[in-house]
Amino acid sequence: PPKKSYYGHGQAVLRRRAGRCRARRRRGAFVLMRIFAFVPPTAAPEVKRRINTFMAEKLKIIPLGGLNEIGKNMTAYEYGGSRLRGLFITHGHEDHIGAIPYVLKQVNMPIYCTRFTAGLIKLKLQEHRLLDSTKIITVEPGSTVRAGKFQVEFIHVNHSIADSVAFAIRTRMGTVVHTGDFKIDSTPIDGEVIDLARFGALGHEGVLALLADSTNVERPGYTMSERAVGKTFVRQFTGCKKRIIVTTFASNVHRIQQVIDAAHACGRKVAVTGRSMENIMKVSTELGYMKVPKGTVVDLKNLPPEQQVIVTTGSQGEEMSALYRMAFSTHKQIDVGPTDKVIISASAIPGNEVTVGRVINELFRKGVDVVYDKADMLHVSGHACQEELKIIHALTKPRFFIPLHGE
């Protein structure tokens, strides 16, 4: 037979090696880079071009923060050396959006997020006078955004803040599932359960890598539903003759909603204090994420203590927070004492235990009745425990796994 050209020979070699590579990939080996690393110097230009293109298109996952630590959550995805295409936000917690104004001062790029997260980000950008120069694109869960060589699908998940999402990030190398912070709540306050069917469909299509929330990986079982806290509020409010002060994370709209619902059910009125709490209330009510019964949130000046509920910031013992100032008698409007009951509906973030303890101790010294997490079901985690993590792994069936957001 006629002698093959080197170009034809090169094509045949590539096809044979690609076949062997696919077989190895099915067995779990990832060796594409090594197989195609050798390029004969006499190879045809077309073969060299194809090989060089393939070699250049690597998917890089670069954690910039949030691994081996709590906070500073940011991960960079790079594919084929493309430029910055955007900032994709899973949810609106401070450790995920707090740095955005400072990043934008260095590199301006569009922000992709859900509606509630966008509302919180806009508050920050207004403070830094960056709102007019920043492009914010709101995306509904179930939608897909194209950003350069990436396609990013938004997937609804449950967490301790409204409008949280995971991402399915598609590239030519495969799909990466980035869960963000999540839990599986079968009875969420807003009625929107996590989209487990979509995770299962992605697993059926094939998932290259899973990057999953590992905060509660050491906790067995399942995370309790947020609704469990609402029942505790009703139990704590019923029959109480004192003024009630509740502190929780300002961003936990569903927790605040349950405080308001419990107060309404027990014939109490509600006031809000603390700048971040006031801002969250404003955004969540305007966007429809919180439903306040008419006449429930009022000025409490002329009401007896047994009809009052104050929702405040300071669950982490922050020195400038409203609860801290109440405890140390520096709050301008509210003095606390034996006629008050303080409910701390949060657990201390690692590193904040000492400051939270100082506030609790000072409240006790003033004769305040303090109820906190260890005494009742006053807080549930927003992160998945072991059985929930197993479910996500079973649904997505990833070839590679990278735990996130733990220490």
mmCIF file of C-alpha atoms in Angstrom, residues 145-402:
data_model
loop_
_atom_site.group_PDB
_atom_site.id
_atom_site.type_symbol
_atom_site.label_atom_id
_atom_site.label_comp_id
_atom_site.label_asym_id
_atom_site.label_seq_id
_atom_site.Cartn_x
_atom_site.Cartn_y
_atom_site.Cartn_z
ATOM 1 C CA VAL A 145 -25.361 32.745 32.111
ATOM 2 C CA ARG A 146 -22.614 32.658 29.465
ATOM 3 C CA ALA A 147 -19.377 34.305 30.583
ATOM 4 C CA GLY A 148 -16.581 33.863 28.051
ATOM 5 C CA LYS A 149 -15.818 30.139 27.787
ATOM 6 C CA PHE A 150 -17.941 29.375 30.856
ATOM 7 C CA GLN A 151 -21.629 28.649 31.128
ATOM 8 C CA VAL A 152 -22.862 29.102 34.708
ATOM 9 C CA GLU A 153 -26.192 27.639 35.791
ATOM 10 C CA PHE A 154 -27.847 28.928 38.978
ATOM 11 C CA ILE A 155 -29.396 26.173 41.161
ATOM 12 C CA HIS A 156 -31.637 26.930 44.155
ATOM 13 C CA VAL A 157 -30.405 25.667 47.556
ATOM 14 C CA ASN A 158 -31.471 26.193 51.176
ATOM 15 C CA HIS A 159 -29.275 28.161 53.557
ATOM 16 C CA SER A 160 -29.652 30.593 56.458
ATOM 17 C CA ILE A 161 -30.314 33.465 54.056
ATOM 18 C CA ALA A 162 -32.861 33.882 51.290
ATOM 19 C CA ASP A 163 -32.108 33.406 47.586
ATOM 20 C CA SER A 164 -29.044 31.172 47.970
ATOM 21 C CA VAL A 165 -27.784 29.245 44.952
ATOM 22 C CA ALA A 166 -25.244 26.689 43.839
ATOM 23 C CA PHE A 167 -23.487 26.859 40.474
ATOM 24 C CA ALA A 168 -23.050 24.309 37.713
ATOM 25 C CA ILE A 169 -20.037 25.641 35.797
ATOM 26 C CA ARG A 170 -19.664 24.158 32.316
ATOM 27 C CA THR A 171 -16.477 24.129 30.267
ATOM 28 C CA ARG A 172 -15.209 21.979 27.396
ATOM 29 C CA MET A 173 -13.349 19.890 29.981
ATOM 30 C CA GLY A 174 -16.509 19.099 31.921
ATOM 31 C CA THR A 175 -18.979 20.406 34.477
ATOM 32 C CA VAL A 176 -17.977 21.611 37.927
ATOM 33 C CA VAL A 177 -20.647 21.799 40.639
ATOM 34 C CA HIS A 178 -19.970 24.490 43.242
ATOM 35 C CA THR A 179 -22.555 24.159 46.020
ATOM 36 C CA GLY A 180 -21.832 27.336 47.947
ATOM 37 C CA ASP A 181 -23.180 27.207 51.506
ATOM 38 C CA PHE A 182 -26.201 24.911 51.686
ATOM 39 C CA LYS A 183 -28.392 22.556 53.674
ATOM 40 C CA ILE A 184 -31.329 20.311 52.747
ATOM 41 C CA ASP A 185 -34.405 21.775 54.455
ATOM 42 C CA SER A 186 -37.614 19.887 53.677
ATOM 43 C CA THR A 187 -39.772 22.550 55.389
ATOM 44 C CA PRO A 188 -38.163 25.910 54.543
ATOM 45 C CA ILE A 189 -39.880 29.115 55.630
ATOM 46 C CA ASP A 190 -40.348 30.353 52.060
ATOM 47 C CA GLY A 191 -41.546 26.941 50.840
ATOM 48 C CA GLU A 192 -38.743 26.657 48.280
ATOM 49 C CA VAL A 193 -36.872 23.388 48.805
ATOM 50 C CA ILE A 194 -33.405 22.724 47.414
ATOM 51 C CA ASP A 195 -33.456 21.585 43.766
ATOM 52 C CA LEU A 196 -32.164 18.059 44.349
ATOM 53 C CA ALA A 197 -33.612 16.919 41.020
ATOM 54 C CA ARG A 198 -31.248 19.269 39.197
ATOM 55 C CA PHE A 199 -28.233 17.916 41.094
ATOM 56 C CA GLY A 200 -29.327 14.417 40.096
ATOM 57 C CA ALA A 201 -29.691 15.418 36.447
ATOM 58 C CA LEU A 202 -26.184 16.888 36.469
ATOM 59 C CA GLY A 203 -24.849 13.660 37.950
ATOM 60 C CA HIS A 204 -26.514 11.741 35.141
ATOM 61 C CA GLU A 205 -24.894 14.046 32.567
ATOM 62 C CA GLY A 206 -21.503 13.713 34.248
ATOM 63 C CA VAL A 207 -19.774 15.918 36.833
ATOM 64 C CA LEU A 208 -16.037 16.487 36.553
ATOM 65 C CA ALA A 209 -15.622 17.957 40.059
ATOM 66 C CA LEU A 210 -17.754 18.743 43.085
ATOM 67 C CA LEU A 211 -16.801 21.636 45.357
ATOM 68 C CA ALA A 212 -19.065 21.273 48.400
ATOM 69 C CA ASP A 213 -19.691 23.020 51.713
ATOM 70 C CA SER A 214 -17.877 21.049 54.435
ATOM 71 C CA THR A 215 -18.584 23.231 57.479
ATOM 72 C CA ASN A 216 -20.593 20.551 59.305
ATOM 73 C CA VAL A 217 -18.783 17.488 57.944
ATOM 74 C CA GLU A 218 -18.044 16.307 61.490
ATOM 75 C CA ARG A 219 -21.710 16.442 62.545
ATOM 76 C CA PRO A 220 -23.688 13.230 61.990
ATOM 77 C CA GLY A 221 -27.259 13.109 60.734
ATOM 78 C CA TYR A 222 -29.219 15.985 59.221
ATOM 79 C CA THR A 223 -29.365 19.700 59.996
ATOM 80 C CA MET A 224 -32.602 20.749 61.737
ATOM 81 C CA SER A 225 -35.169 22.719 59.775
ATOM 82 C CA GLU A 226 -35.402 26.470 60.292
ATOM 83 C CA ARG A 227 -39.030 25.981 61.371
ATOM 84 C CA ALA A 228 -37.836 24.391 64.629
ATOM 85 C CA VAL A 229 -36.643 27.826 65.793
ATOM 86 C CA GLY A 230 -40.048 29.390 65.162
ATOM 87 C CA LYS A 231 -41.669 26.954 67.598
ATOM 88 C CA THR A 232 -39.102 27.916 70.224
ATOM 89 C CA PHE A 233 -39.914 31.618 69.802
ATOM 90 C CA VAL A 234 -43.606 30.971 70.390
ATOM 91 C CA ARG A 235 -42.773 28.934 73.494
ATOM 92 C CA GLN A 236 -40.443 31.647 74.841
ATOM 93 C CA PHE A 237 -42.910 34.479 74.139
ATOM 94 C CA THR A 238 -46.004 32.773 75.561
ATOM 95 C CA GLY A 239 -46.751 33.893 79.119
ATOM 96 C CA CYS A 240 -43.653 36.095 79.378
ATOM 97 C CA LYS A 241 -44.310 39.345 81.289
ATOM 98 C CA LYS A 242 -40.987 40.960 80.401
ATOM 99 C CA ARG A 243 -39.812 42.984 77.451
ATOM 100 C CA ILE A 244 -38.229 40.571 74.959
ATOM 101 C CA ILE A 245 -35.060 41.428 73.028
ATOM 102 C CA VAL A 246 -34.038 39.014 70.280
ATOM 103 C CA THR A 247 -30.661 39.119 68.570
ATOM 104 C CA THR A 248 -29.738 37.101 65.500
ATOM 105 C CA PHE A 249 -27.782 37.442 62.270
ATOM 106 C CA ALA A 250 -29.219 40.470 60.474
ATOM 107 C CA SER A 251 -29.125 38.673 57.119
ATOM 108 C CA ASN A 252 -31.262 35.742 58.331
ATOM 109 C CA VAL A 253 -34.547 37.032 56.924
ATOM 110 C CA HIS A 254 -36.374 33.770 57.639
ATOM 111 C CA ARG A 255 -35.332 33.933 61.332
ATOM 112 C CA ILE A 256 -36.513 37.534 61.637
ATOM 113 C CA GLN A 257 -39.751 36.586 59.888
ATOM 114 C CA GLN A 258 -40.356 33.940 62.554
ATOM 115 C CA VAL A 259 -39.685 36.448 65.353
ATOM 116 C CA ILE A 260 -42.284 38.766 63.835
ATOM 117 C CA ASP A 261 -44.775 35.920 63.355
ATOM 118 C CA ALA A 262 -44.328 34.723 66.960
ATOM 119 C CA ALA A 263 -44.741 38.279 68.293
ATOM 120 C CA HIS A 264 -47.900 38.760 66.235
ATOM 121 C CA ALA A 265 -49.313 35.437 67.453
ATOM 122 C CA CYS A 266 -48.643 36.414 71.090
ATOM 123 C CA GLY A 267 -50.110 39.916 70.803
ATOM 124 C CA ARG A 268 -46.806 41.771 70.848
ATOM 125 C CA LYS A 269 -45.473 44.617 68.714
ATOM 126 C CA VAL A 270 -42.001 44.671 67.170
ATOM 127 C CA ALA A 271 -39.289 47.294 66.800
ATOM 128 C CA VAL A 272 -35.950 46.956 65.037
ATOM 129 C CA THR A 273 -32.655 48.480 66.150
ATOM 130 C CA GLY A 274 -29.171 48.334 64.641
ATOM 131 C CA ARG A 275 -28.210 49.773 61.274
ATOM 132 C CA SER A 276 -27.610 46.463 59.464
ATOM 133 C CA MET A 277 -30.872 45.022 60.832
ATOM 134 C CA GLU A 278 -32.786 48.083 59.657
ATOM 135 C CA ASN A 279 -31.202 47.868 56.199
ATOM 136 C CA ILE A 280 -32.032 44.161 55.870
ATOM 137 C CA MET A 281 -35.642 44.785 56.906
ATOM 138 C CA LYS A 282 -35.955 47.540 54.328
ATOM 139 C CA VAL A 283 -34.528 45.461 51.470
ATOM 140 C CA SER A 284 -36.380 42.253 52.320
ATOM 141 C CA THR A 285 -39.788 43.924 52.653
ATOM 142 C CA GLU A 286 -39.357 45.989 49.487
ATOM 143 C CA LEU A 287 -38.394 42.885 47.464
ATOM 144 C CA GLY A 288 -41.112 40.723 49.020
ATOM 145 C CA TYR A 289 -38.857 38.323 50.926
ATOM 146 C CA MET A 290 -40.425 39.294 54.272
ATOM 147 C CA LYS A 291 -44.124 39.635 54.992
ATOM 148 C CA VAL A 292 -44.903 41.807 57.995
ATOM 149 C CA PRO A 293 -48.469 41.687 59.409
ATOM 150 C CA LYS A 294 -50.051 45.133 59.321
ATOM 151 C CA GLY A 295 -49.453 47.141 62.486
ATOM 152 C CA THR A 296 -46.876 44.730 63.926
ATOM 153 C CA VAL A 297 -43.696 46.786 63.436
ATOM 154 C CA VAL A 298 -44.259 50.070 65.309
ATOM 155 C CA ASP A 299 -42.672 52.608 67.651
ATOM 156 C CA LEU A 300 -42.656 50.982 71.099
ATOM 157 C CA LYS A 301 -42.400 54.127 73.245
ATOM 158 C CA ASN A 302 -45.882 54.048 74.742
ATOM 159 C CA LEU A 303 -46.316 50.260 75.036
ATOM 160 C CA PRO A 304 -45.963 48.244 78.274
ATOM 161 C CA PRO A 305 -42.951 45.860 78.408
ATOM 162 C CA GLU A 306 -45.047 42.694 78.082
ATOM 163 C CA GLN A 307 -46.206 43.859 74.647
ATOM 164 C CA GLN A 308 -42.744 44.650 73.263
ATOM 165 C CA VAL A 309 -40.282 42.661 71.141
ATOM 166 C CA ILE A 310 -37.054 44.315 70.003
ATOM 167 C CA VAL A 311 -35.058 42.696 67.214
ATOM 168 C CA THR A 312 -31.443 43.796 67.311
ATOM 169 C CA THR A 313 -27.943 43.209 66.007
ATOM 170 C CA GLY A 314 -25.062 41.939 68.157
ATOM 171 C CA SER A 315 -25.379 38.146 68.174
ATOM 172 C CA GLN A 316 -21.585 37.891 67.736
ATOM 173 C CA GLY A 317 -20.699 40.351 70.504
ATOM 174 C CA GLU A 318 -19.567 43.071 68.079
ATOM 175 C CA GLU A 319 -18.447 46.138 70.026
ATOM 176 C CA MET A 320 -20.421 48.623 67.921
ATOM 177 C CA SER A 321 -23.600 46.528 67.791
ATOM 178 C CA ALA A 322 -26.852 47.523 69.486
ATOM 179 C CA LEU A 323 -26.885 44.593 71.948
ATOM 180 C CA TYR A 324 -23.302 45.294 73.050
ATOM 181 C CA ARG A 325 -24.209 48.916 73.742
ATOM 182 C CA MET A 326 -27.288 47.814 75.708
ATOM 183 C CA ALA A 327 -25.187 45.430 77.802
ATOM 184 C CA PHE A 328 -22.559 48.073 78.600
ATOM 185 C CA SER A 329 -25.082 50.937 79.097
ATOM 186 C CA THR A 330 -24.011 53.010 76.098
ATOM 187 C CA HIS A 331 -27.180 52.627 74.010
ATOM 188 C CA LYS A 332 -28.956 55.975 73.665
ATOM 189 C CA GLN A 333 -32.537 54.671 73.716
ATOM 190 C CA ILE A 334 -32.598 51.287 75.484
ATOM 191 C CA ASP A 335 -31.578 50.459 79.058
ATOM 192 C CA VAL A 336 -31.763 46.797 80.079
ATOM 193 C CA GLY A 337 -32.315 45.234 83.486
ATOM 194 C CA PRO A 338 -34.346 42.663 85.454
ATOM 195 C CA THR A 339 -37.519 43.463 83.474
ATOM 196 C CA ASP A 340 -35.898 42.260 80.226
ATOM 197 C CA LYS A 341 -35.474 38.880 78.583
ATOM 198 C CA VAL A 342 -32.718 38.603 75.957
ATOM 199 C CA ILE A 343 -32.851 35.726 73.467
ATOM 200 C CA ILE A 344 -29.641 35.080 71.535
ATOM 201 C CA SER A 345 -30.749 33.195 68.427
ATOM 202 C CA ALA A 346 -27.324 32.427 66.977
ATOM 203 C CA SER A 347 -24.224 30.393 67.704
ATOM 204 C CA ALA A 348 -20.810 32.003 68.023
ATOM 205 C CA ILE A 349 -18.737 31.949 64.866
ATOM 206 C CA PRO A 350 -15.322 30.368 65.627
ATOM 207 C CA GLY A 351 -13.155 33.124 67.066
ATOM 208 C CA ASN A 352 -16.067 35.120 68.511
ATOM 209 C CA GLU A 353 -16.689 32.984 71.601
ATOM 210 C CA VAL A 354 -14.917 35.371 73.986
ATOM 211 C CA THR A 355 -16.740 38.520 72.832
ATOM 212 C CA VAL A 356 -20.132 36.758 72.907
ATOM 213 C CA GLY A 357 -19.351 35.499 76.418
ATOM 214 C CA ARG A 358 -18.499 39.028 77.586
ATOM 215 C CA VAL A 359 -21.869 40.344 76.438
ATOM 216 C CA ILE A 360 -23.773 37.462 78.071
ATOM 217 C CA ASN A 361 -21.889 37.942 81.342
ATOM 218 C CA GLU A 362 -22.596 41.678 81.393
ATOM 219 C CA LEU A 363 -26.308 41.089 80.747
ATOM 220 C CA PHE A 364 -26.448 38.610 83.634
ATOM 221 C CA ARG A 365 -24.773 41.185 85.905
ATOM 222 C CA LYS A 366 -27.597 43.601 85.120
ATOM 223 C CA GLY A 367 -30.165 41.010 86.137
ATOM 224 C CA VAL A 368 -31.347 40.299 82.609
ATOM 225 C CA ASP A 369 -32.913 36.890 81.888
ATOM 226 C CA VAL A 370 -30.616 35.605 79.105
ATOM 227 C CA VAL A 371 -31.592 32.621 76.982
ATOM 228 C CA TYR A 372 -28.990 31.424 74.486
ATOM 229 C CA ASP A 373 -28.269 28.544 72.123
ATOM 230 C CA LYS A 374 -27.176 25.981 74.693
ATOM 231 C CA ALA A 375 -30.360 26.439 76.721
ATOM 232 C CA ASP A 376 -32.989 25.815 74.014
ATOM 233 C CA MET A 377 -33.536 25.211 70.288
ATOM 234 C CA LEU A 378 -32.802 28.864 69.487
ATOM 235 C CA HIS A 379 -30.554 28.335 66.499
ATOM 236 C CA VAL A 380 -30.120 25.828 63.705
ATOM 237 C CA SER A 381 -27.200 25.697 61.323
ATOM 238 C CA GLY A 382 -27.437 26.756 57.710
ATOM 239 C CA HIS A 383 -24.906 24.107 56.668
ATOM 240 C CA ALA A 384 -25.394 20.482 55.668
ATOM 241 C CA CYS A 385 -24.474 17.652 58.052
ATOM 242 C CA GLN A 386 -23.027 14.280 57.063
ATOM 243 C CA GLU A 387 -26.170 12.635 55.663
ATOM 244 C CA GLU A 388 -26.988 15.673 53.514
ATOM 245 C CA LEU A 389 -23.433 15.735 52.174
ATOM 246 C CA LYS A 390 -23.777 12.057 51.290
ATOM 247 C CA ILE A 391 -26.948 12.845 49.334
ATOM 248 C CA ILE A 392 -25.227 15.523 47.247
ATOM 249 C CA HIS A 393 -22.296 13.194 46.534
ATOM 250 C CA ALA A 394 -24.642 10.350 45.575
ATOM 251 C CA LEU A 395 -26.636 12.595 43.237
ATOM 252 C CA THR A 396 -23.729 14.284 41.457
ATOM 253 C CA LYS A 397 -21.326 11.288 41.320
ATOM 254 C CA PRO A 398 -18.256 13.504 40.762
ATOM 255 C CA ARG A 399 -14.896 12.226 39.480
ATOM 256 C CA PHE A 400 -13.095 14.674 41.763
ATOM 257 C CA PHE A 401 -14.082 16.284 45.069
ATOM 258 C CA ILE A 402 -12.837 19.455 46.779
#
